[in-house]
Amino acid sequence: MPPQPAFYVTTPIYYISGTPHIGHAYTSIAADVLARTARAHGPARALTGTDEHGQKVANAAAAAEMTPQQYVDSLAPTWRELAPAFDAKFDDFVRTTEPRHQRACLALFERMREAGDVYEGVYEGWYCTHDETFWPEAKLVDGRCPNPECRRPVQWLSEKNWFFKLSKYNQPLLDLFRGDPDFLRPQSRYNEMMAILEEGLEDFSISRSSFDWGIPLPGGGVLYVWYDALISYISGLGWPDDPDGLYAGFWPGMHLIGKEIARFHTIIWPAMLMSAGLPIPKRVFAHGWITSDSGTKIGKSLGNAMDPFAMKAEFGADSLRYFLMREAPFGSDFSISMEKLRQRHNSDLGNDLGNLLRRSLAMLQQYRNGLVPQPTEGRVQERVADLPALVNEHVMCLRFREALDEIWNLVTLLNRAIDEQKPWELYKHGRGVELDALLYDLCEGLRWLSLLLFPYMPSKATEIWHQLGLEGTPELPWDEELVWGRLAAGTQTNPGAPLFPRIDPPAA
Ligand code: ME8
């Protein structure tokens, strides 16, 4: 596989006033799978964080009888815990109240002003505080926020603000979309944004002046919270000073987002960057929503939020990670329930993968004292030659489920080899060469599975690694490690506890 350029992926920075739910865990886990796969090929970086300014936070702080700063400081630790709780490894966590972020925002604002793209004006129109979005009268639905997931009352604003000449970037954005259809995936979101671009863009307000919880601007007022939030993707790399060379080394990167914020990420953000003369993101992927069984988007404000920490307590982080990546194509909505989680845990993980490890190592123990035999020309080797490239390609194109399907072909192949070749009979009939070949294929196949599954299930993949008698972790370069025959003959395997003990429904 040719070396890949430095890889950078971000999650949205989550609204600090919310509570982490399974939807947030979903994006963070997906970003982690992507970053871990990229790290198997070269340098990679992942960023997450919290969105801490805006009117919604100011209102929530007032309701909690705290200053906004006290309020956000009290909530930040919970958000910091989200990624580590699901074994998602981020290189940095950016908070929009940090000085490094404020500096970057003001620097970008200044660049856009120097480009002649920022002017003073009066915003007279509607605003949805919950979505932190300006809405023209014509877009309202029954006088309320047009977002079907929100539909809250909107507020009339009349504010003297700074405006961004977004209209100037209408044509460059159309050119971008037409020239690079992969800029925004999946296709449904691309079509939606093209329709907005074809309808024509209007300039819009990038500051607020009726409250002060935001990044203060030199002449008064604060930056509009979305303008501020988007800049976190480069402030988190150290732009503009770039003391550690991270911006130079990793930007532009890829953004993973939920589909409801595609307009901000693929119209407003690239236009801001174009105006400031900076490179635009390589790609934006707007994934689907996790819904309840009735099809409603899961979210705290809808009262149906699923607590990811409770799910983890029942299934473990790896099983949950696997479920989220396997259940549906990344661009589609899907529903989640304890029953569905249980089903995948017991069947894919327990029966297919866990049993493969258990019976392979048990037979090796019984027939060869747990020692890996000499590698021989096995039948599996030729079947897996393309597997690493295929899995990598799927993951880099955000086809997590398809990548897992490919990996599972190897699980099935190995399980079938046991069922068809019946090692117990080979042993009984003294067919030692064939038995050794089969046992080697099983162990080497499991080593490959450990390396390929590490991005999805870091802790279970490491357990497989250790049960195979290998040291360290399978966080290793694929080019060097996914070479058939690297597992040394004579390795003493070390069978351990079942990987995925069965989980039964609670007694009725
Ligand atoms: O929008 N299904 O923050 P937020 C799948 N601060 N993903 C979901 C989800 C669900 N039911 N619910 C939430 C914001 N998400 C802004 C972002 S970025 C510069 C500023 C995930 O706390 C998904 O990634 O509302 C979605 O886009 C994000 O959480 C929204 O998080």
Coordinates of C-alpha atoms and ligand atoms in Angstrom, one line a residue:
M1 CA 0.0 0.0 0.0
P2 CA 1.5 3.4 -0.9
P3 CA 2.1 5.8 2.1
Q4 CA -0.7 8.1 2.8
P5 CA -0.4 11.8 3.7
A6 CA -0.9 12.9 7.3
F7 CA -4.5 12.3 8.2
Y8 CA -6.8 14.5 10.3
V9 CA -10.3 13.9 11.3
T10 CA -12.7 15.9 13.5
T11 CA -16.0 15.4 15.3
P12 CA -18.4 18.3 15.7
I13 CA -17.6 20.1 18.9
Y14 CA -20.6 19.3 21.0
Y15 CA -22.9 21.8 22.7
I16 CA -21.7 21.9 26.3
S17 CA -25.2 22.6 27.6
G18 CA -26.4 19.1 26.4
T19 CA -25.7 15.8 28.0
P20 CA -23.6 13.2 26.1
H21 CA -25.9 10.6 24.5
I22 CA -25.4 7.7 22.2
G23 CA -25.5 10.0 19.1
H24 CA -22.5 11.9 20.3
A25 CA -20.7 8.6 21.1
Y26 CA -21.5 7.4 17.6
T27 CA -19.6 10.2 15.8
S28 CA -16.7 10.1 18.2
I29 CA -16.4 6.3 17.8
A30 CA -16.5 6.6 14.0
A31 CA -13.8 9.2 14.1
D32 CA -11.7 6.9 16.3
V33 CA -12.1 3.9 13.9
L34 CA -11.0 6.1 11.1
A35 CA -8.1 7.6 13.0
R36 CA -6.9 4.2 14.2
T37 CA -7.1 2.8 10.7
A38 CA -5.2 5.8 9.4
R39 CA -2.5 5.4 12.1
A40 CA -1.8 1.9 10.9
H41 CA -0.5 3.5 7.7
G42 CA 1.1 6.8 8.9
P43 CA 0.7 9.8 11.1
A44 CA -2.9 10.7 12.0
R45 CA -4.7 13.1 14.3
A46 CA -8.2 13.3 15.7
L47 CA -9.9 16.3 17.3
T48 CA -13.0 16.7 19.4
G49 CA -14.2 19.3 21.9
T50 CA -17.0 21.5 23.2
D51 CA -19.0 24.4 21.8
E52 CA -19.3 26.7 24.8
H53 CA -20.6 30.1 23.7
G54 CA -23.9 31.5 22.5
Q55 CA -27.2 32.6 23.7
K56 CA -28.4 29.1 24.6
V57 CA -25.5 28.6 27.0
A58 CA -26.0 32.2 28.5
N59 CA -29.6 31.4 29.1
A60 CA -28.9 28.0 30.7
A61 CA -26.2 29.5 32.9
A62 CA -28.6 32.2 34.1
A63 CA -31.2 29.5 34.9
A64 CA -28.6 27.6 36.9
E65 CA -27.7 30.9 38.7
M66 CA -24.1 30.7 37.6
T67 CA -21.9 32.9 35.5
P68 CA -21.5 31.4 31.9
Q69 CA -17.9 30.6 32.7
Q70 CA -18.7 28.8 35.9
Y71 CA -21.5 26.9 34.1
V72 CA -19.3 25.7 31.2
D73 CA -16.5 24.8 33.6
S74 CA -18.9 22.7 35.6
L75 CA -19.9 20.8 32.4
A76 CA -16.7 20.3 30.5
P77 CA -15.4 17.3 32.6
T78 CA -18.4 15.2 31.5
W79 CA -17.7 15.9 27.9
R80 CA -14.1 15.1 28.3
E81 CA -15.0 11.7 29.7
L82 CA -17.2 10.7 26.7
A83 CA -14.4 9.6 24.3
P84 CA -12.2 7.8 26.7
A85 CA -15.2 5.9 28.1
F86 CA -15.6 4.3 24.6
D87 CA -11.9 3.9 24.0
A88 CA -11.9 6.7 21.5
K89 CA -8.4 8.2 21.4
F90 CA -8.3 11.9 20.5
D91 CA -5.1 13.9 20.3
D92 CA -6.7 17.1 21.5
F93 CA -9.9 18.4 23.0
V94 CA -10.7 22.0 22.1
R95 CA -12.9 24.2 24.2
T96 CA -14.1 27.4 22.5
T97 CA -13.5 29.3 25.7
E98 CA -9.8 28.7 25.6
P99 CA -7.5 31.6 24.7
R100 CA -5.9 29.7 21.8
H101 CA -9.3 29.4 20.2
Q102 CA -10.2 33.1 20.8
R103 CA -7.0 34.2 19.1
A104 CA -7.7 32.1 16.1
C105 CA -11.2 33.4 15.7
L106 CA -10.1 37.0 15.9
A107 CA -7.3 36.3 13.4
L108 CA -9.7 34.7 10.9
F109 CA -12.2 37.6 11.3
E110 CA -9.4 40.1 10.6
R111 CA -8.3 38.2 7.5
M112 CA -11.8 38.1 6.2
R113 CA -12.2 41.8 6.9
E114 CA -8.9 42.5 5.0
A115 CA -10.3 40.6 2.1
G116 CA -13.2 43.0 2.0
D117 CA -15.7 40.3 2.9
V118 CA -17.0 41.7 6.2
Y119 CA -19.2 44.8 6.6
E120 CA -21.5 46.3 9.2
G121 CA -25.2 46.1 8.9
V122 CA -28.5 45.5 10.7
Y123 CA -29.9 42.1 11.1
E124 CA -33.7 42.2 11.3
G125 CA -35.2 38.8 11.4
W126 CA -35.9 35.6 13.3
Y127 CA -33.5 33.5 15.4
C128 CA -33.9 30.1 16.9
T129 CA -31.9 30.1 20.1
H130 CA -32.0 26.3 20.5
D131 CA -30.5 25.7 17.1
E132 CA -28.5 29.0 17.2
T133 CA -29.7 29.7 13.7
F134 CA -30.9 32.9 11.9
W135 CA -34.1 32.2 9.9
P136 CA -35.7 34.4 7.2
E137 CA -39.4 34.9 7.6
A138 CA -40.2 32.8 4.5
K139 CA -38.5 29.7 5.9
L140 CA -40.5 29.5 9.2
V141 CA -43.1 26.8 9.6
D142 CA -46.3 28.0 11.3
G143 CA -44.2 30.8 12.7
R144 CA -41.7 28.4 14.3
C145 CA -38.2 27.1 13.8
P146 CA -38.4 25.1 10.5
N147 CA -36.1 22.3 11.7
P148 CA -38.5 19.4 12.1
E149 CA -36.5 18.2 15.1
C150 CA -36.9 21.6 16.8
R151 CA -40.0 23.5 15.9
R152 CA -39.6 25.8 18.9
P153 CA -40.8 29.4 18.9
V154 CA -38.3 31.8 17.3
Q155 CA -37.2 35.2 18.6
W156 CA -37.3 38.5 16.6
L157 CA -33.9 40.2 16.5
S158 CA -33.0 43.6 15.4
E159 CA -29.2 43.9 15.9
K160 CA -26.4 46.0 14.5
N161 CA -23.9 43.2 13.5
W162 CA -21.1 42.3 11.2
F163 CA -22.1 40.6 8.0
F164 CA -20.1 38.1 5.9
K165 CA -20.4 38.4 2.1
L166 CA -21.4 34.8 1.7
S167 CA -23.1 35.7 -1.6
K168 CA -19.7 36.4 -3.1
Y169 CA -18.8 32.7 -2.6
N170 CA -21.9 31.3 -4.3
Q171 CA -20.2 30.5 -7.6
P172 CA -16.9 29.3 -6.1
L173 CA -18.9 26.9 -3.9
L174 CA -20.9 25.7 -6.9
D175 CA -17.6 25.1 -8.7
L176 CA -16.2 23.2 -5.7
F177 CA -19.3 20.9 -5.5
R178 CA -19.3 20.3 -9.2
G179 CA -15.6 19.7 -9.4
D180 CA -15.4 17.4 -6.5
P181 CA -18.6 15.4 -5.8
D182 CA -16.7 13.6 -3.0
F183 CA -16.4 16.8 -1.1
L184 CA -19.6 16.1 0.7
R185 CA -20.9 12.5 1.1
P186 CA -23.3 10.8 1.0
Q187 CA -25.1 11.7 -2.2
S188 CA -28.4 12.7 -0.5
R189 CA -26.7 15.4 1.5
Y190 CA -24.7 16.6 -1.6
N191 CA -28.0 17.0 -3.5
E192 CA -29.5 18.9 -0.6
M193 CA -26.6 21.4 -0.5
M194 CA -26.5 21.7 -4.2
A195 CA -30.2 22.8 -4.1
I196 CA -29.3 25.5 -1.6
L197 CA -26.4 26.7 -3.7
E198 CA -28.5 26.8 -6.8
E199 CA -31.2 28.7 -5.1
G200 CA -28.6 31.4 -4.3
L201 CA -26.8 32.4 -1.1
E202 CA -27.4 35.6 0.9
D203 CA -24.9 37.4 3.1
F204 CA -25.3 36.6 6.8
S205 CA -24.6 37.9 10.2
I206 CA -21.4 36.6 11.9
S207 CA -21.7 38.6 15.1
R208 CA -24.3 39.2 17.8
S209 CA -24.8 42.4 19.8
S210 CA -27.8 41.8 22.2
F211 CA -25.8 39.6 24.7
D212 CA -22.2 39.2 25.5
W213 CA -21.4 35.5 26.0
G214 CA -19.1 35.0 23.1
I215 CA -15.7 36.0 21.7
P216 CA -15.7 39.8 22.0
L217 CA -14.9 41.9 18.9
P218 CA -12.8 45.0 19.0
G219 CA -15.6 47.4 18.2
G220 CA -18.2 45.7 20.5
G221 CA -20.5 42.7 20.1
V222 CA -19.4 39.0 20.1
L223 CA -18.9 36.5 17.3
Y224 CA -21.9 34.5 16.2
V225 CA -21.6 31.1 17.9
W226 CA -21.4 29.0 14.7
Y227 CA -18.7 31.2 13.2
D228 CA -16.7 30.8 16.4
A229 CA -17.4 27.0 16.6
L230 CA -16.3 26.1 13.1
I231 CA -12.9 27.7 13.6
S232 CA -12.2 25.1 16.3
Y233 CA -11.1 22.7 13.6
I234 CA -8.0 24.9 12.9
S235 CA -7.6 26.5 16.3
G236 CA -7.2 22.9 17.6
L237 CA -4.2 22.6 15.3
G238 CA -2.6 25.8 16.6
W239 CA -3.6 28.1 13.7
P240 CA -2.5 30.9 13.2
D241 CA 0.8 30.8 15.2
D242 CA 1.2 27.0 14.6
P243 CA 3.9 26.6 17.3
D244 CA 4.0 22.8 16.9
G245 CA 3.6 22.7 13.1
L246 CA 0.4 20.8 13.5
Y247 CA -1.6 23.1 11.2
A248 CA 1.1 22.8 8.6
G249 CA 1.3 19.0 9.0
F250 CA -2.4 18.1 9.2
W251 CA -4.6 20.7 7.6
P252 CA -6.8 20.2 5.6
G253 CA -8.6 17.3 7.2
M254 CA -11.9 15.5 7.1
H255 CA -15.0 16.4 9.1
L256 CA -17.4 13.8 10.4
I257 CA -20.8 15.4 11.3
G258 CA -24.5 14.5 11.7
K259 CA -26.6 15.3 8.7
E260 CA -28.4 18.3 10.3
I261 CA -25.3 20.5 10.3
A262 CA -24.2 19.9 6.7
R263 CA -25.0 23.5 5.6
F264 CA -22.7 25.0 8.2
H265 CA -19.9 22.7 7.3
T266 CA -20.1 22.6 3.5
I267 CA -21.3 26.1 2.7
I268 CA -20.5 28.5 5.4
W269 CA -17.2 27.0 6.6
P270 CA -15.6 26.6 3.2
A271 CA -16.6 30.1 2.3
M272 CA -15.0 31.4 5.5
L273 CA -11.8 29.6 4.6
M274 CA -11.9 30.8 1.0
S275 CA -12.3 34.3 2.2
A276 CA -9.3 34.0 4.5
G277 CA -7.2 32.3 1.8
L278 CA -6.9 29.0 3.6
P279 CA -7.4 25.5 2.2
I280 CA -10.8 24.0 2.5
P281 CA -11.5 20.6 4.2
K282 CA -10.7 17.6 2.1
R283 CA -14.1 16.0 2.7
V284 CA -17.2 16.2 4.9
F285 CA -19.2 13.2 5.7
A286 CA -22.7 13.8 7.1
H287 CA -23.8 10.6 8.7
G288 CA -27.3 9.4 9.6
W289 CA -29.2 9.6 12.8
I290 CA -29.7 7.1 15.5
T291 CA -33.4 7.0 16.1
S292 CA -35.7 5.4 18.6
D293 CA -37.8 2.5 17.3
S294 CA -40.5 5.1 16.3
G295 CA -38.0 6.7 14.0
T296 CA -37.5 9.9 16.1
K297 CA -33.9 11.3 16.3
I298 CA -32.5 10.5 19.7
G299 CA -31.5 13.7 21.5
K300 CA -31.7 15.0 25.0
S301 CA -34.2 17.7 24.2
L302 CA -36.6 15.1 22.8
G303 CA -36.6 13.2 26.1
N304 CA -35.6 9.9 24.5
A305 CA -31.8 10.1 24.9
M306 CA -30.1 6.8 25.4
D307 CA -27.5 6.9 28.0
P308 CA -24.3 5.6 26.4
F309 CA -22.7 5.0 29.8
A310 CA -25.5 2.6 30.8
M311 CA -25.2 0.8 27.4
K312 CA -21.5 0.4 28.0
A313 CA -22.1 -1.0 31.5
E314 CA -24.2 -3.7 30.0
F315 CA -22.3 -4.6 26.8
G316 CA -18.8 -3.2 27.2
A317 CA -17.3 -0.5 25.0
D318 CA -16.1 -2.8 22.3
S319 CA -19.4 -4.6 21.7
L320 CA -21.2 -1.2 21.5
R321 CA -18.6 0.2 19.1
Y322 CA -19.0 -2.9 16.9
F323 CA -22.8 -2.6 16.9
L324 CA -22.7 1.1 15.9
M325 CA -20.3 0.5 13.0
R326 CA -22.0 -2.7 11.8
E327 CA -25.7 -2.0 12.1
A328 CA -26.2 0.4 9.2
P329 CA -24.3 2.1 6.4
F330 CA -22.7 5.2 7.8
G331 CA -25.0 7.6 5.9
S332 CA -28.3 6.0 6.9
D333 CA -30.5 6.5 9.9
F334 CA -31.0 3.4 12.1
S335 CA -32.6 2.5 15.3
I336 CA -31.0 1.1 18.4
S337 CA -32.4 -1.1 21.2
M338 CA -31.0 -3.3 23.9
E339 CA -32.5 -6.3 22.1
K340 CA -30.6 -5.5 18.9
L341 CA -27.4 -5.0 20.8
R342 CA -27.8 -8.3 22.6
Q343 CA -28.4 -10.1 19.3
R344 CA -25.2 -8.8 17.6
H345 CA -23.2 -9.4 20.8
N346 CA -24.3 -13.0 21.2
S347 CA -24.3 -13.9 17.5
D348 CA -21.5 -12.0 15.6
L349 CA -19.2 -11.5 18.5
G350 CA -19.8 -14.5 20.8
N351 CA -20.7 -17.3 18.3
D352 CA -18.6 -16.2 15.3
L353 CA -15.5 -14.5 16.6
G354 CA -15.3 -15.6 20.3
N355 CA -15.9 -19.2 19.5
L356 CA -13.4 -19.2 16.7
L357 CA -10.7 -18.1 19.1
R358 CA -11.8 -20.4 21.8
R359 CA -11.9 -23.6 19.7
S360 CA -8.8 -22.8 17.7
L361 CA -6.7 -22.3 20.8
A362 CA -8.3 -25.3 22.6
M363 CA -7.4 -27.6 19.8
L364 CA -3.9 -26.2 19.6
Q365 CA -3.6 -26.9 23.3
Q366 CA -4.9 -30.4 23.0
Y367 CA -3.0 -31.5 19.9
R368 CA 0.2 -29.4 20.0
N369 CA 0.6 -28.3 23.6
G370 CA -0.4 -24.8 22.7
L371 CA 2.6 -24.2 20.4
V372 CA 2.1 -22.6 17.0
P373 CA 3.3 -25.1 14.3
Q374 CA 5.6 -24.4 11.4
P375 CA 4.0 -22.3 8.7
T376 CA 3.1 -24.3 5.6
E377 CA 1.5 -23.3 2.4
G378 CA -2.0 -22.8 3.7
R379 CA -5.3 -22.4 1.9
V380 CA -6.2 -19.2 3.7
Q381 CA -3.2 -17.2 2.6
E382 CA -4.3 -16.6 -1.0
R383 CA -7.8 -15.8 0.0
V384 CA -6.7 -12.9 2.2
A385 CA -4.1 -11.3 0.0
D386 CA -6.3 -8.3 -0.9
L387 CA -8.0 -8.0 2.4
P388 CA -5.9 -5.2 4.1
A389 CA -6.2 -2.9 1.0
L390 CA -9.9 -3.6 0.7
V391 CA -10.6 -2.9 4.4
N392 CA -8.5 0.3 4.3
E393 CA -10.2 1.5 1.2
H394 CA -13.7 0.9 2.7
V395 CA -12.8 2.7 6.0
M396 CA -11.2 5.7 4.3
C397 CA -14.4 6.0 2.3
L398 CA -16.5 5.8 5.5
R399 CA -17.9 2.4 4.6
F400 CA -17.4 1.0 8.1
R401 CA -20.0 -1.7 7.7
E402 CA -18.6 -2.9 4.4
A403 CA -15.1 -3.1 5.9
L404 CA -16.5 -5.3 8.7
D405 CA -18.3 -7.5 6.2
E406 CA -14.9 -8.1 4.6
I407 CA -13.3 -8.9 7.9
W408 CA -16.1 -11.2 8.7
N409 CA -15.5 -13.1 5.6
L410 CA -12.2 -14.2 7.2
V411 CA -14.0 -15.1 10.4
T412 CA -16.4 -17.3 8.4
L413 CA -13.6 -18.8 6.3
L414 CA -11.7 -19.9 9.4
N415 CA -14.8 -21.3 11.1
R416 CA -15.7 -23.2 7.9
A417 CA -12.1 -24.6 7.7
I418 CA -12.6 -26.1 11.1
D419 CA -16.0 -27.5 10.3
E420 CA -14.9 -28.9 7.0
Q421 CA -11.5 -30.2 7.8
K422 CA -12.4 -31.6 11.2
P423 CA -9.1 -31.3 13.0
W424 CA -10.2 -34.0 15.5
E425 CA -10.3 -36.5 12.7
L426 CA -7.0 -35.4 11.2
Y427 CA -5.5 -36.0 14.7
K428 CA -7.2 -39.3 15.1
H429 CA -5.9 -40.5 11.7
G430 CA -2.4 -39.2 12.2
R431 CA -2.6 -36.7 9.4
G432 CA -0.1 -34.4 11.2
V433 CA 1.0 -32.3 8.2
E434 CA -2.6 -31.3 7.3
L435 CA -3.4 -30.7 11.0
D436 CA -0.4 -28.4 11.4
A437 CA -1.3 -26.5 8.2
L438 CA -4.8 -26.0 9.5
L439 CA -3.8 -25.0 13.0
Y440 CA -1.3 -22.5 11.6
D441 CA -3.9 -21.0 9.3
L442 CA -6.2 -20.6 12.3
C443 CA -3.6 -18.9 14.5
E444 CA -2.3 -16.7 11.7
G445 CA -5.8 -15.8 10.6
L446 CA -6.6 -14.8 14.2
R447 CA -3.5 -12.6 14.3
W448 CA -4.7 -10.9 11.2
L449 CA -8.2 -10.5 12.7
S450 CA -6.6 -8.9 15.8
L451 CA -4.8 -6.3 13.6
L452 CA -7.8 -5.6 11.4
L453 CA -10.3 -5.4 14.2
F454 CA -8.1 -3.2 16.4
P455 CA -9.6 0.1 15.1
Y456 CA -13.1 -1.2 15.9
M457 CA -12.6 -3.1 19.1
P458 CA -9.2 -2.0 20.6
S459 CA -9.5 -3.9 23.8
K460 CA -10.9 -7.2 22.5
A461 CA -8.4 -7.2 19.6
T462 CA -5.6 -6.8 22.2
E463 CA -7.1 -9.7 24.1
I464 CA -6.9 -11.9 21.0
W465 CA -3.3 -10.7 20.5
H466 CA -2.4 -11.8 24.1
Q467 CA -4.2 -15.1 23.9
L468 CA -2.1 -15.8 20.8
G469 CA 0.9 -15.3 23.0
L470 CA 2.0 -12.0 21.4
E471 CA 3.3 -9.1 23.4
G472 CA 2.3 -5.4 23.3
T473 CA -0.8 -4.5 21.3
P474 CA -1.9 -4.9 17.7
E475 CA -1.6 -1.2 17.1
L476 CA 1.1 -1.8 14.5
P477 CA 1.8 -0.8 10.8
W478 CA -0.3 -3.0 8.6
D479 CA 2.3 -3.0 5.8
E480 CA 4.7 -4.7 8.0
E481 CA 2.4 -6.9 10.1
L482 CA -0.3 -8.0 7.6
V483 CA 2.2 -10.3 5.9
W484 CA 1.1 -13.9 5.9
G485 CA 3.5 -16.1 7.9
R486 CA 4.8 -13.6 10.4
L487 CA 3.5 -15.5 13.3
A488 CA 6.5 -17.5 14.5
A489 CA 6.5 -21.2 14.8
G490 CA 6.9 -22.3 18.5
T491 CA 4.9 -19.3 19.8
Q492 CA 3.4 -20.4 23.1
T493 CA -0.3 -19.5 23.0
N494 CA -2.1 -18.5 26.1
P495 CA -5.9 -19.3 26.0
G496 CA -7.9 -17.1 28.3
A497 CA -11.5 -16.2 29.3
P498 CA -14.2 -16.2 26.6
L499 CA -14.0 -12.9 24.7
F500 CA -17.7 -12.2 24.6
P501 CA -19.6 -14.0 27.4
R502 CA -23.3 -14.4 26.4
I503 CA -25.7 -11.7 27.6
D504 CA -29.2 -12.9 28.2
P505 CA -32.2 -10.6 28.4
P506 CA -33.2 -9.6 32.0
A507 CA -35.7 -12.2 33.5
A508 CA -39.3 -11.0 32.9
Ligands
ME8_1 O1 -24.5 20.7 16.6 N1 -27.7 10.4 15.8 O2 -23.6 20.2 18.7 P1 -24.5 19.0 19.2 C1 -26.4 10.5 15.4 N2 -22.2 22.4 18.6 N3 -25.6 11.5 15.7 C2 -26.0 12.4 16.6 C3 -27.3 12.3 17.1 C4 -28.1 11.2 16.7 N4 -29.4 11.0 17.2 N5 -27.5 13.3 18.0 C5 -26.3 14.0 18.0 C6 -23.8 20.9 17.5 N6 -25.4 13.5 17.1 C7 -22.7 22.0 17.4 C8 -21.7 21.6 16.4 S1 -19.4 21.9 15.1 C9 -18.4 23.2 14.6 C10 -20.6 22.6 16.1 C11 -24.0 13.9 16.9 O3 -24.1 18.8 20.7 C12 -23.8 14.3 15.4 O4 -22.5 14.3 15.1 O5 -26.0 19.3 18.9 C13 -24.4 15.7 15.4 O6 -24.0 16.4 14.3 C14 -23.7 16.2 16.7 O7 -23.8 15.1 17.6 C15 -24.5 17.4 17.2 O8 -24.0 17.8 18.4

